[in-house]
Coordinates of N, CA and C in Angstrom, one line a residue:
X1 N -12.1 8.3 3.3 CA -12.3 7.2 2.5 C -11.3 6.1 2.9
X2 N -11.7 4.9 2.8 CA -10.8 3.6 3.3 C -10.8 2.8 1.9
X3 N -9.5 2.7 1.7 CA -9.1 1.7 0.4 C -8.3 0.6 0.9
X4 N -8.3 -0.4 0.3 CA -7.2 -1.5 0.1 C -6.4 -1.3 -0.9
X5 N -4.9 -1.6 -0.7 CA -3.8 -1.6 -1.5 C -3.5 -3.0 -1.3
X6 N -3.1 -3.3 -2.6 CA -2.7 -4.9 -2.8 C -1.4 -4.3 -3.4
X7 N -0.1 -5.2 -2.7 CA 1.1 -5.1 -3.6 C 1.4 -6.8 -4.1
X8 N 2.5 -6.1 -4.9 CA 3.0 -7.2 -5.6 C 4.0 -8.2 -5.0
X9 N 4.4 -7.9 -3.6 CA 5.5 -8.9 -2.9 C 5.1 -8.3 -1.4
X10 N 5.2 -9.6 -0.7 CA 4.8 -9.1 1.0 C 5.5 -8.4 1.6
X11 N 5.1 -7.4 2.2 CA 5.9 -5.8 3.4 C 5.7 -6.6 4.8
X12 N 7.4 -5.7 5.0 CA 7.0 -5.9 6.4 C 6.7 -5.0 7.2
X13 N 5.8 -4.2 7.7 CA 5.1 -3.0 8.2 C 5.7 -2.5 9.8
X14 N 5.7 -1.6 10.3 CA 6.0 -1.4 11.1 C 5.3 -2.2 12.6
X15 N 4.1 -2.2 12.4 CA 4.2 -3.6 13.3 C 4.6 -4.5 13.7
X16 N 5.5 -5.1 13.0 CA 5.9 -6.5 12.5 C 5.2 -7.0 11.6
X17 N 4.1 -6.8 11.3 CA 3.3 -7.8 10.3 C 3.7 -8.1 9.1
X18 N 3.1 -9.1 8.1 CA 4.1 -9.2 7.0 C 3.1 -9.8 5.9
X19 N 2.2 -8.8 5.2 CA 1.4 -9.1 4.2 C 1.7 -8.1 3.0
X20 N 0.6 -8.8 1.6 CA 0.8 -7.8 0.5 C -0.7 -7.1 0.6
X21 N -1.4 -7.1 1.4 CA -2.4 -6.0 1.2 C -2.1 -5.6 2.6
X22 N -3.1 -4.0 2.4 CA -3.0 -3.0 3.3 C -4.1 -2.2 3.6
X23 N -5.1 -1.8 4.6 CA -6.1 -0.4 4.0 C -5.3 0.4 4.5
X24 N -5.5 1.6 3.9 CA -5.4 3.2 4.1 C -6.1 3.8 3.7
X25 N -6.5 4.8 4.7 CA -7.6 5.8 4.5 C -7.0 7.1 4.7
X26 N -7.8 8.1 3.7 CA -7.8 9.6 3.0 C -8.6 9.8 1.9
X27 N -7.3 10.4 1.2 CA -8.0 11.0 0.0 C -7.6 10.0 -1.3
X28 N -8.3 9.6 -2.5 CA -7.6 9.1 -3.2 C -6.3 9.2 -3.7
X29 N -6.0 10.3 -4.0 CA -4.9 10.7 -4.2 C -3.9 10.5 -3.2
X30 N -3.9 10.9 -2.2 CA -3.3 10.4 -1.0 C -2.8 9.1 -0.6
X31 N -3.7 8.5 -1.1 CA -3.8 7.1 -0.8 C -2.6 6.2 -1.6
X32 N -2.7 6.6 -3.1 CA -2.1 6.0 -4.4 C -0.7 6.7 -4.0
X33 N -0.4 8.0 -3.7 CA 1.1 8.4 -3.3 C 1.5 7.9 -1.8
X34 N 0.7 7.9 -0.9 CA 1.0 6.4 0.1 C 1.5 5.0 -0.1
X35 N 0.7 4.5 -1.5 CA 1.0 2.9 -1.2 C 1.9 2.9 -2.4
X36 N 2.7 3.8 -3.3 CA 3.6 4.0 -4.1 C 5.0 4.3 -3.5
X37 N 4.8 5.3 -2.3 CA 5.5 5.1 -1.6 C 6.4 3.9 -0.9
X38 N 4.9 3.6 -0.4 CA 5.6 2.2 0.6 C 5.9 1.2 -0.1
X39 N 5.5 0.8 -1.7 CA 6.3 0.0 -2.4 C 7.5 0.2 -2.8
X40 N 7.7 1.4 -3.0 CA 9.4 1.6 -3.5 C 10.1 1.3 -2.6
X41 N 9.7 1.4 -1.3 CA 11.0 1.7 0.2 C 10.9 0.0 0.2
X42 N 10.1 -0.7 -0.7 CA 10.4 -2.2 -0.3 C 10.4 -3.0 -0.9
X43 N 10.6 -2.5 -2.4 CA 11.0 -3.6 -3.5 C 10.1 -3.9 -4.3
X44 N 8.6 -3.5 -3.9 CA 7.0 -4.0 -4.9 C 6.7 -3.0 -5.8
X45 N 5.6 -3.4 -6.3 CA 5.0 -2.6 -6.8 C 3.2 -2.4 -6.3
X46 N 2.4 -1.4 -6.6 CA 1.5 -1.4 -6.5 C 0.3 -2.3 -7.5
X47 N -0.5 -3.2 -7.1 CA -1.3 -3.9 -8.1 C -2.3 -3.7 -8.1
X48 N -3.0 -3.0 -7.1 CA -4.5 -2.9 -7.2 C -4.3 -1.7 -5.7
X49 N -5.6 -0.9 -6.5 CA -6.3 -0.4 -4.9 C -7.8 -0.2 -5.6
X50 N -8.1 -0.8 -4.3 CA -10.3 -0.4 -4.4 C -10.6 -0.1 -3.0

């Protein structure tokens, strides 16, 4: 499954890129402890995933 995560302040990702949405794909569950993750290590919060 492929989701979009919307955060609440722009990441800078390991590409360089520097936005507040993201897709990641798995499991749902997976997914929500992924983009929970990556907001804590950067200051956001999670605001949406569909």
């Amino acid at each position: 499954m492929l989701m979009i995560v919307r955060y609440s302040e722009p990441i800078r990702f390991p590409s360089g890129n520097c936005s507040n949405i993201q897709c990641i794909s798995g499991e749902p569950e997976e997914i929500r402890e992924k983009a929970e993750k990556i907001a804590e290590e950067n200051g956001a919060k999670v605001v949406q995933i569909a």
